[in-house]
Amino acid sequence: MVVQIQGMELFAIGVVMIMFVAVLKGFGILEPMSSFEDSSESDLELSTVRHQPEGLDQLQVQTKFTKKELQSLYRGFKNECPSGLVDEETFKTIYSQFFPQGDATTYAHFLFNAFDMDRNGSIRFEDFVIGLSVLLRGTVTEKLNWAFNLYDINKDGYITKEEMLAIMKSIYDMMGRYTYPSVRDEAPSEHVDKFFQKMDRNRDGVVTIDEFIETCQKDENIMNSMQLFENVL
Amino acid sequence: MAAGVAAWLPFARAAAIGWMPVANCPMPIAPRDHTKRLDELIILNVSGRRFQTWRTTLDRYPDTLLGSSEKQFFYDEETKEYFFDRDPDSFRSILNFYRTGKLHYPRYECISAYDEELTFFGIIPEIIGDCCYEEYKDRKRENAERLQDDQDDNKDCKLPNMTYRETMWRAFENPHTSTMALVFYYVTGFFIAISVLTNVIETVPCGATPSQKDMPCGERYTVAFFCMDTACVLIFTVEYLMRLFAAPSRYQFMRSVMSIIDVVAIFPYYIGLVMTDNEDVSGAFVTLRVFRVFRIFKFSRHSQGLRILGYTLKSCASELGFLLFSLTMAIIIFATVMFYAEKGSSSTKFTSIPASFWYTIVTMTTLGYGDMVPKTIAGKIFGSICSLSGVLVIALPVPVIVSNFSRIYHQNQRADKRRAQKVQKARLARIRIAQAGSSCTGFLQSKRNDLLNDLLELTGSEEEELLLSKSMSLLESQHHHLLHCLEKTTAHEFMDEQLYEQNCLETTVQSCTSRSPSLSSQDTPIGTCCTRRVKRNSPLPNSSMHLQPSHQHGPLQQLSALHIQCGDKLPRTTRLYPIQVASP
């Protein structure tokens, strides 16, 4: 019995002390405890990343767009990304909106890497416009170069079967589930095999840039489709 | 598709070059941009204030006034601007909708003026962004209720040729309509008061007779009180029956709260009449008398404030529920603690945890009767914590209840019809509208029109092509072309969800029959992508069969023009793959 009373009293006294400390903290008297955590957080908020592009004239020199085209491109770009930079997440969101039925995020990732030439994790307006200039106004060889760059994920100059399979899977992902005929699991790898059969001349398991360009130039279908988007802007 | 993202469509289309080397099939032709004009500034003069914007900004929403050709009606040739005789302040938010794709509702704006502006410019209010939508809906509801109230007030006017029954009902509901009604109103009120008073005085001890000790008046003057009671109950019964007779919908009247109160008020008397001098049930009889006190609720017909109070409590049910729940939790916790704290002390009143409940409730509500008092130090500490926390727990939900009461009171007891169900349904509808532009159904629908389009393209008449594509804006046709290219790259087609499920069963059957033994593996890629197998469960099987013979060569010719590669292989494909042309 006596032990019980003492136990409860100790407990009561403990509770009172905790409340005392809490009240003191509330009044800000017990400051040294809390100050360590707060100071580091406040600095991060100030630096929001922002980027201004190079001048209009310089961009005109670097790309094949006219001044008016560059102006309208920049207006659209800045509207969607007011800070002047596109990070990967925003890029994926924007690109996914064009393919509502499927999952465009993987392909958007590859596309992002193809545009982000200096590999710093964000696309500036210059990267954007230079990429577009190649795609819309470049020669067929330049376009094929760009496509090769897209497929070559690790940028080592060779397209391996694994890289092509990853790209193919991401393209098929964009179709989504509801397709006719329904996408079988082997469809991407079959497509890759066909691609390698066509492109890989010396059968060494990789496709180099020369093999790629040579084969594409011989294929009428591909040459015609390259001209398809000339009047986009 | 969101307006801002439409600006990135050229980029998405350019990036599609990445699919070209991979694709095995030829790509469809891109839609031509007939109306290619350089972007220009448009001046919108709204009551003297000039707004300027790019033409493409306005073209983003072609089904509104500013985005369509409807604005030509407002074009002023001399000043080369579009003049609108509307409020320039509201026009700001409308123009911002075109610029940012989000419609905002400014708080200072009157709701009906804003609605009018939206209707004028052809914008549906459901597009209002999430940030402003709640506010908009609230204001709209308030306004609608205010208008409804105004309508209700006008109903009091006397209509000619009302039946006797209708006159009676009107007299009951609105006492100030005629003198008779007013008299009736006051008489019933008076009798309610009398009845309640007699119930109260019945129990007061009247003077003591020499023979017995103090008796309550009820037992001393039994006859008098009985007569009083009878008179009141008679009046109430007559009143109830008259109301029942006059009610337009008797069933609904009987279900209403007021009629239930009336019934509860007069029933005990009749039951008492039936069950007189029966010793067994006299206990129950006494209980029944308690129900007589419910007559006081009949006053709520006479007092608006009472009705509002009852209504407030009903509408604050969730806050009251929360209060009750948190109180229960705290009571149990503190009662347990107090019991164990006081267990040690001798002759303690805290004999069990339920017994401590009483102490906890009395302390938390700061009543403090003092019949149960902790004696140990631990008990006193916990007791003080208990009373402090009681103040907090009770103080928290009370302001909500108070503000509710004041709002309802000031709005003069309007029914708060915000049911979660309705809000949820409306929100889902909004989301569906916003997504309708981005879903693939537009693309799938246009595919059904595709064959017709392609045939016309071949014949080359531009006017017909324009006619057909009028329904689809250039942006949509470009987006559809992009999706079409993707289909060609992967040699698969997009489908509707429902059709996919239906075809799942059919394709298993199909795959057996379609693969004829003479096919070698290298034919399949060209076979599947060159033949336009627009397979659908056509609702008009007759017409599709009818069209088959005449169109068999049509699409083939079209294929040969567009798809250069297929030249040699065509004869083989005609034999093996019968083309099903489904009519759009």
XYZ file of N, CA, C and O in Angstrom, chain B residues 253-403:
604
model
N -47.945 16.022 -42.583
C -48.208 16.759 -41.352
C -48.020 15.853 -40.160
O -47.455 16.255 -39.140
N -48.476 14.604 -40.279
C -48.382 13.725 -39.130
C -46.940 13.366 -38.806
O -46.631 12.994 -37.690
N -46.095 13.465 -39.819
C -44.697 13.139 -39.594
C -43.882 14.321 -39.087
O -42.753 14.152 -38.676
N -44.453 15.521 -39.120
C -43.653 16.686 -38.744
C -43.453 16.729 -37.237
O -44.220 16.161 -36.472
N -42.401 17.444 -36.845
C -42.006 17.471 -35.437
C -43.105 18.055 -34.561
O -43.425 17.538 -33.489
N -43.697 19.146 -35.031
C -44.690 19.845 -34.207
C -45.890 18.955 -33.914
O -46.409 18.944 -32.795
N -46.309 18.183 -34.881
C -47.491 17.345 -34.631
C -47.149 16.226 -33.657
O -47.981 15.820 -32.849
N -45.907 15.749 -33.729
C -45.502 14.714 -32.766
C -45.532 15.283 -31.350
O -45.988 14.629 -30.408
N -45.059 16.510 -31.222
C -45.095 17.146 -29.896
C -46.539 17.278 -29.419
O -46.854 17.014 -28.243
N -47.399 17.678 -30.336
C -48.819 17.812 -29.954
C -49.367 16.492 -29.443
O -50.025 16.430 -28.402
N -49.069 15.443 -30.176
C -49.600 14.130 -29.792
C -49.054 13.716 -28.436
O -49.792 13.269 -27.551
N -47.764 13.910 -28.249
C -47.136 13.531 -26.977
C -47.722 14.338 -25.834
O -47.830 13.858 -24.699
N -48.147 15.560 -26.129
C -48.677 16.409 -25.059
C -50.056 15.940 -24.595
O -50.375 16.035 -23.407
N -50.880 15.435 -25.523
C -52.250 15.125 -25.099
C -52.474 13.649 -24.793
O -53.443 13.280 -24.140
N -51.577 12.795 -25.272
C -51.804 11.372 -25.069
C -51.853 10.908 -23.621
O -52.738 10.134 -23.262
N -50.931 11.369 -22.768
C -50.934 10.853 -21.388
C -52.286 11.024 -20.706
O -52.687 10.193 -19.913
N -52.954 12.084 -21.039
C -54.253 12.311 -20.409
C -55.222 11.195 -20.752
O -55.896 10.650 -19.876
N -55.267 10.869 -22.036
C -56.220 9.826 -22.439
C -55.839 8.472 -21.889
O -56.706 7.686 -21.476
N -54.540 8.229 -21.855
C -54.103 6.948 -21.281
C -54.456 6.909 -19.808
O -54.884 5.884 -19.270
N -54.285 8.073 -19.163
C -54.641 8.157 -17.759
C -56.136 7.892 -17.529
O -56.532 7.251 -16.566
N -56.961 8.406 -18.439
C -58.405 8.180 -18.311
C -58.726 6.700 -18.378
O -59.573 6.191 -17.642
N -58.022 6.026 -19.269
C -58.304 4.605 -19.458
C -57.842 3.781 -18.268
O -58.511 2.859 -17.819
N -56.678 4.162 -17.743
C -56.061 3.293 -16.741
C -56.301 3.760 -15.320
O -55.395 3.727 -14.508
N -57.471 4.232 -14.981
C -57.663 4.761 -13.629
C -57.739 3.644 -12.595
O -58.235 2.567 -12.845
N -57.217 3.933 -11.402
C -57.354 3.065 -10.236
C -56.880 1.654 -10.473
O -57.490 0.694 -9.987
N -55.830 1.532 -11.210
C -55.261 0.198 -11.378
C -53.915 0.222 -10.682
O -53.000 0.899 -11.115
N -53.801 -0.488 -9.580
C -52.621 -0.351 -8.728
C -51.330 -0.728 -9.437
O -50.282 -0.146 -9.214
N -51.403 -1.756 -10.299
C -50.163 -2.256 -10.914
C -49.493 -1.212 -11.797
O -48.281 -1.066 -11.773
N -50.325 -0.533 -12.545
C -49.720 0.371 -13.524
C -49.660 1.812 -13.029
O -49.373 2.718 -13.786
N -49.975 2.012 -11.762
C -49.987 3.400 -11.302
C -48.597 4.004 -11.375
O -48.456 5.211 -11.547
N -47.587 3.148 -11.210
C -46.214 3.662 -11.349
C -45.986 4.210 -12.748
O -45.464 5.318 -12.930
N -46.437 3.421 -13.728
C -46.282 3.874 -15.115
C -47.108 5.117 -15.346
O -46.711 6.014 -16.088
N -48.220 5.169 -14.706
C -49.095 6.324 -14.871
C -48.398 7.597 -14.402
O -48.519 8.654 -15.008
N -47.695 7.442 -13.292
C -46.968 8.611 -12.785
C -45.919 9.059 -13.800
O -45.734 10.244 -14.047
N -45.235 8.068 -14.399
C -44.227 8.420 -15.406
C -44.849 9.169 -16.564
O -44.265 10.102 -17.097
N -46.053 8.750 -16.897
C -46.687 9.389 -18.046
C -46.909 10.872 -17.793
O -46.893 11.688 -18.705
N -47.117 11.186 -16.528
C -47.376 12.598 -16.235
C -46.188 13.468 -16.602
O -46.347 14.656 -16.844
N -45.016 12.824 -16.585
C -43.823 13.595 -16.955
C -43.961 14.146 -18.366
O -43.534 15.258 -18.652
N -44.601 13.334 -19.193
C -44.701 13.772 -20.589
C -45.564 15.006 -20.742
O -45.513 15.673 -21.774
N -46.323 15.320 -19.713
C -47.154 16.513 -19.850
C -46.290 17.768 -19.986
O -46.743 18.768 -20.528
N -45.060 17.657 -19.480
C -44.212 18.842 -19.542
C -43.835 19.185 -20.990
O -43.434 20.294 -21.291
N -44.002 18.217 -21.889
C -43.679 18.492 -23.290
C -44.600 19.513 -23.899
O -44.338 20.016 -24.989
N -45.664 19.820 -23.174
C -46.562 20.849 -23.720
C -45.830 22.162 -23.879
O -46.248 22.998 -24.686
N -44.766 22.300 -23.108
C -44.062 23.579 -23.189
C -43.412 23.745 -24.562
O -43.213 24.864 -25.029
N -43.142 22.636 -25.207
C -42.563 22.739 -26.548
C -43.557 23.238 -27.563
O -43.159 23.673 -28.647
N -44.813 23.185 -27.205
C -45.799 23.728 -28.154
C -45.587 25.217 -28.356
O -46.060 25.789 -29.328
N -44.864 25.823 -27.388
C -44.578 27.239 -27.524
C -43.722 27.535 -28.746
O -43.672 28.681 -29.194
N -43.020 26.507 -29.258
C -42.121 26.805 -30.374
C -42.875 27.257 -31.606
O -42.312 27.915 -32.468
N -44.172 26.915 -31.677
C -44.943 27.469 -32.798
C -45.083 28.975 -32.639
O -45.259 29.693 -33.623
N -45.031 29.403 -31.395
C -45.269 30.822 -31.147
C -43.983 31.623 -31.117
O -44.025 32.839 -31.168
N -42.891 30.934 -30.955
C -41.647 31.665 -30.807
C -40.656 31.251 -31.881
O -40.287 30.091 -31.986
N -40.218 32.221 -32.650
C -39.243 31.936 -33.706
C -37.891 31.571 -33.118
O -37.199 30.692 -33.618
N -37.525 32.250 -32.048
C -36.206 32.018 -31.473
C -36.024 30.587 -31.019
O -34.959 29.994 -31.197
N -37.117 30.020 -30.478
C -37.038 28.633 -30.016
C -36.795 27.678 -31.175
O -36.000 26.749 -31.088
N -37.463 27.985 -32.274
C -37.299 27.143 -33.463
C -35.855 27.213 -33.952
O -35.257 26.218 -34.327
N -35.315 28.441 -33.930
C -33.948 28.613 -34.417
C -32.970 27.868 -33.530
O -32.025 27.245 -34.016
N -33.246 27.910 -32.212
C -32.346 27.206 -31.301
C -32.338 25.715 -31.603
O -31.284 25.085 -31.709
N -33.546 25.171 -31.765
C -33.635 23.755 -32.093
C -32.931 23.443 -33.399
O -32.209 22.454 -33.534
N -33.092 24.334 -34.372
C -32.472 24.110 -35.662
C -30.954 24.188 -35.580
O -30.225 23.432 -36.227
N -30.460 25.122 -34.773
C -29.005 25.245 -34.604
C -28.422 23.970 -34.029
O -27.413 23.470 -34.518
N -29.087 23.464 -32.990
C -28.558 22.251 -32.377
C -28.523 21.107 -33.380
O -27.601 20.313 -33.401
N -29.546 21.100 -34.226
C -29.554 20.040 -35.234
C -28.416 20.205 -36.227
O -27.747 19.246 -36.609
N -28.147 21.453 -36.617
C -27.120 21.640 -37.636
C -25.716 21.549 -37.060
O -24.758 21.362 -37.777
N -25.594 21.713 -35.737
C -24.273 21.583 -35.137
C -24.061 20.190 -34.607
O -23.249 19.980 -33.708
N -24.793 19.249 -35.138
C -24.720 17.904 -34.575
C -23.296 17.387 -34.542
O -22.893 16.722 -33.595
N -22.511 17.704 -35.566
C -21.164 17.159 -35.581
C -20.287 17.774 -34.502
O -19.493 17.085 -33.861
N -20.448 19.082 -34.289
C -19.644 19.692 -33.233
C -20.043 19.177 -31.869
O -19.196 18.903 -31.007
N -21.351 19.029 -31.676
C -21.815 18.488 -30.398
C -21.322 17.068 -30.205
O -20.932 16.672 -29.106
N -21.338 16.316 -31.292
C -20.841 14.952 -31.212
C -19.380 14.921 -30.811
O -18.956 14.117 -29.985
N -18.602 15.830 -31.423
C -17.189 15.889 -31.083
C -16.996 16.265 -29.632
O -16.156 15.693 -28.928
N -17.776 17.238 -29.164
C -17.672 17.649 -27.767
C -17.937 16.474 -26.848
O -17.194 16.206 -25.899
N -19.017 15.757 -27.161
C -19.387 14.615 -26.335
C -18.289 13.562 -26.326
O -17.930 13.014 -25.279
N -17.747 13.311 -27.507
C -16.731 12.277 -27.614
C -15.483 12.645 -26.825
O -14.933 11.830 -26.077
N -15.042 13.876 -26.981
C -13.809 14.252 -26.278
C -14.036 14.290 -24.774
O -13.164 13.909 -23.995
N -15.235 14.712 -24.370
C -15.540 14.708 -22.943
C -15.511 13.288 -22.379
O -14.954 13.042 -21.306
N -16.110 12.367 -23.137
C -16.149 10.985 -22.665
C -14.739 10.436 -22.491
O -14.418 9.820 -21.484
N -13.909 10.712 -23.477
C -12.521 10.247 -23.392
C -11.844 10.791 -22.158
O -11.237 10.065 -21.361
N -11.980 12.106 -21.962
C -11.298 12.738 -20.841
C -11.848 12.222 -19.518
O -11.092 11.989 -18.562
N -13.168 12.023 -19.464
C -13.778 11.547 -18.219
C -13.217 10.189 -17.848
O -12.845 9.938 -16.696
N -13.142 9.315 -18.825
C -12.669 7.968 -18.510
C -11.226 8.006 -18.036
O -10.861 7.359 -17.045
N -10.420 8.815 -18.733
C -9.004 8.882 -18.347
C -8.852 9.401 -16.922
O -8.212 8.784 -16.074
N -9.494 10.531 -16.675
C -9.299 11.138 -15.359
C -9.933 10.311 -14.243
O -9.413 10.266 -13.127
N -11.085 9.685 -14.552
C -11.723 8.872 -13.515
C -10.801 7.729 -13.113
O -10.651 7.426 -11.920
N -10.176 7.106 -14.102
C -9.258 6.011 -13.800
C -8.094 6.498 -12.935
O -7.758 5.886 -11.911
N -7.541 7.625 -13.360
C -6.384 8.136 -12.625
C -6.757 8.487 -11.193
O -6.047 8.148 -10.248
N -7.914 9.157 -11.046
C -8.328 9.567 -9.701
C -8.594 8.357 -8.833
O -8.235 8.352 -7.651
N -9.215 7.324 -9.416
C -9.512 6.127 -8.632
C -8.239 5.521 -8.079
O -8.151 5.209 -6.886
N -7.228 5.364 -8.966
C -6.002 4.748 -8.495
C -5.216 5.656 -7.567
O -4.506 5.204 -6.679
N -5.376 6.953 -7.744
C -4.676 7.882 -6.846
C -5.278 7.849 -5.448
O -4.564 7.925 -4.443
N -6.618 7.724 -5.411
C -7.291 7.788 -4.119
C -7.472 6.423 -3.482
O -8.061 6.317 -2.400
N -6.975 5.395 -4.169
C -7.219 4.048 -3.651
C -6.610 3.871 -2.276
O -7.119 3.161 -1.430
N -5.490 4.530 -2.090
C -4.772 4.316 -0.850
C -5.452 4.914 0.376
O -5.447 4.346 1.454
N -6.047 6.059 0.201
C -6.538 6.765 1.401
C -7.753 6.063 1.974
O -8.546 5.453 1.263
N -7.897 6.176 3.293
C -8.978 5.470 3.988
C -10.278 6.259 3.834
O -10.261 7.464 3.654
N -11.379 5.547 3.929
C -12.739 6.119 3.873
C -12.870 7.067 2.681
O -13.305 8.202 2.793
N -12.420 6.534 1.534
C -12.486 7.395 0.372
C -13.825 7.203 -0.320
O -14.418 6.136 -0.274
N -14.309 8.242 -0.937
C -15.567 8.144 -1.668
C -15.368 7.535 -3.044
O -16.327 7.160 -3.709
N -14.092 7.480 -3.521
C -13.822 6.970 -4.867
C -13.792 5.457 -4.807
O -12.737 4.835 -4.830
N -14.963 4.839 -4.668
C -15.018 3.402 -4.442
C -14.772 2.590 -5.705
O -14.332 1.461 -5.640
N -15.104 3.149 -6.845
C -14.858 2.412 -8.093
C -14.687 3.440 -9.193
O -14.924 4.632 -8.990
N -14.296 2.957 -10.374
C -14.094 3.930 -11.464
C -15.415 4.603 -11.874
O -15.460 5.826 -12.032
N -16.492 3.835 -12.021
C -17.747 4.539 -12.325
C -18.134 5.559 -11.260
O -18.716 6.592 -11.559
N -17.784 5.254 -10.019
C -18.093 6.222 -8.968
C -17.273 7.476 -9.164
O -17.724 8.592 -8.889
N -16.061 7.349 -9.730
C -15.220 8.519 -9.979
C -15.697 9.325 -11.173
O -15.294 10.477 -11.329
N -16.524 8.676 -12.022
C -17.056 9.432 -13.164
C -17.764 10.698 -12.691
O -17.615 11.770 -13.271
N -18.549 10.529 -11.642
C -19.345 11.648 -11.137
C -18.427 12.794 -10.747
O -18.666 13.948 -11.106
N -17.316 12.441 -10.016
C -16.386 13.486 -9.610
C -15.785 14.177 -10.826
O -15.673 15.411 -10.869
N -15.410 13.361 -11.838
C -14.743 13.937 -13.013
C -15.669 14.885 -13.766
O -15.280 15.983 -14.150
N -16.901 14.452 -13.932
C -17.843 15.306 -14.681
C -18.070 16.617 -13.943
O -18.035 17.700 -14.530
N -18.276 16.480 -12.631
C -18.546 17.693 -11.857
C -17.344 18.629 -11.892
O -17.503 19.854 -11.960
N -16.147 18.053 -11.871
C -14.959 18.912 -11.868
C -14.708 19.517 -13.239
O -14.375 20.693 -13.346
N -14.868 18.699 -14.282
C -14.535 19.220 -15.614
C -15.467 20.328 -16.038
O -15.071 21.253 -16.735
N -16.728 20.226 -15.633
C -17.645 21.303 -15.996
C -17.592 22.444 -14.996
O -18.447 23.329 -15.020
N -16.589 22.405 -14.154
C -16.310 23.432 -13.130
C -17.472 23.657 -12.176
O -17.657 24.732 -11.631
N -18.282 22.611 -11.971
C -19.384 22.749 -11.009
C -18.856 22.682 -9.583
O -19.079 23.576 -8.787
N -18.176 21.557 -9.325
C -17.543 21.407 -8.017
C -18.518 21.359 -6.866
O -18.501 22.221 -5.997
N -19.352 20.340 -6.818
C -20.326 20.225 -5.715
C -19.624 20.069 -4.378
O -20.070 20.585 -3.381
N -18.555 19.292 -4.373
C -17.848 19.094 -3.113
C -18.306 17.865 -2.374
O -17.884 17.644 -1.241
N -19.146 17.039 -2.986
C -19.549 15.823 -2.278
C -18.455 14.763 -2.351
O -18.374 13.885 -1.500
N -17.638 14.822 -3.415
C -16.497 13.919 -3.526
C -15.267 14.791 -3.681
O -15.206 15.607 -4.599
N -14.317 14.590 -2.744
C -13.130 15.448 -2.745
C -11.903 14.580 -2.590
O -11.888 13.705 -1.727
N -10.869 14.767 -3.401
C -9.663 13.948 -3.216
C -8.919 14.367 -1.956
O -8.884 15.553 -1.623
N -8.283 13.346 -1.324
C -7.590 13.668 -0.075
C -6.077 13.526 -0.191
O -5.327 14.166 0.528
N -5.635 12.619 -1.080
C -4.198 12.437 -1.203
C -3.609 13.554 -2.055
O -4.316 14.246 -2.785
N -2.280 13.687 -1.942
C -1.604 14.739 -2.719
C -1.707 14.459 -4.202
O -2.021 15.341 -5.008
N -1.453 13.178 -4.553
C -1.557 12.820 -5.974
C -2.953 13.104 -6.491
O -3.140 13.659 -7.580
N -3.950 12.764 -5.664
C -5.323 12.996 -6.083
C -5.604 14.466 -6.303
O -6.274 14.864 -7.248
N -5.056 15.296 -5.437
C -5.300 16.733 -5.580
C -4.629 17.279 -6.824
O -5.188 18.125 -7.538
N -3.378 16.787 -7.090
C -2.687 17.271 -8.291
C -3.485 16.904 -9.528
O -3.744 17.738 -10.405
N -3.877 15.627 -9.599
C -4.625 15.211 -10.776
C -5.984 15.872 -10.849
O -6.501 16.136 -11.926
N -6.569 16.146 -9.679
C -7.854 16.820 -9.682
C -7.752 18.211 -10.275
O -8.621 18.650 -11.030
N -6.646 18.897 -9.967
C -6.522 20.246 -10.512
C -6.259 20.211 -12.006
O -6.783 21.019 -12.767
N -5.444 19.221 -12.434
C -5.223 19.084 -13.884
C -6.553 18.808 -14.581
O -6.849 19.329 -15.654
N -7.360 18.008 -13.931
C -8.670 17.645 -14.489
C -9.537 18.883 -14.681
O -10.137 19.070 -15.741
N -9.598 19.728 -13.688
C -10.487 20.883 -13.823
C -9.955 21.854 -14.870
O -10.725 22.460 -15.620
N -8.614 21.988 -14.958
C -8.063 22.884 -15.981
C -8.373 22.374 -17.378
O -8.781 23.130 -18.262
N -8.178 21.083 -17.567
C -8.427 20.539 -18.905
C -9.905 20.556 -19.226
O -10.286 20.655 -20.398
N -10.734 20.458 -18.216
C -12.160 20.507 -18.475
C -12.569 21.818 -19.103
O -13.359 21.863 -20.049
N -12.004 22.892 -18.592
C -12.322 24.201 -19.155
C -11.965 24.241 -20.628
O -12.729 24.712 -21.470
N -10.780 23.705 -20.961
C -10.336 23.748 -22.357
C -11.227 22.912 -23.256
O -11.664 23.356 -24.310
N -11.496 21.695 -22.815
C -12.248 20.789 -23.681
C -13.634 21.335 -23.965
O -14.157 21.221 -25.065
N -14.236 21.960 -22.977
C -15.588 22.480 -23.193
C -15.538 23.776 -23.970
O -16.418 24.056 -24.784
N -14.487 24.557 -23.763
C -14.444 25.853 -24.450
C -14.220 25.711 -25.943
O -14.556 26.607 -26.707
N -13.635 24.605 -26.390
C -13.271 24.528 -27.807
C -14.447 24.490 -28.781
O -14.491 25.276 -29.711
N -15.414 23.566 -28.627
C -16.461 23.544 -29.661
C -17.516 24.621 -29.482
O -18.319 24.842 -30.384
N -17.515 25.291 -28.343
C -18.611 26.236 -28.095
C -18.647 27.404 -29.079
O -19.711 27.754 -29.578
N -17.520 28.029 -29.417
C -17.609 29.148 -30.368
C -18.204 28.742 -31.709
O -18.872 29.544 -32.359
N -17.919 27.502 -32.104
C -18.489 27.052 -33.375
C -20.004 27.034 -33.291
O -20.711 27.496 -34.188
N -20.493 26.494 -32.171
C -21.947 26.427 -32.003
C -22.519 27.831 -31.970
O -23.565 28.122 -32.580
N -21.837 28.725 -31.278
C -22.351 30.089 -31.154
C -22.392 30.777 -32.507
O -23.371 31.439 -32.861
N -21.320 30.632 -33.279
C -21.307 31.321 -34.579
C -22.359 30.734 -35.498
O -22.988 31.457 -36.266
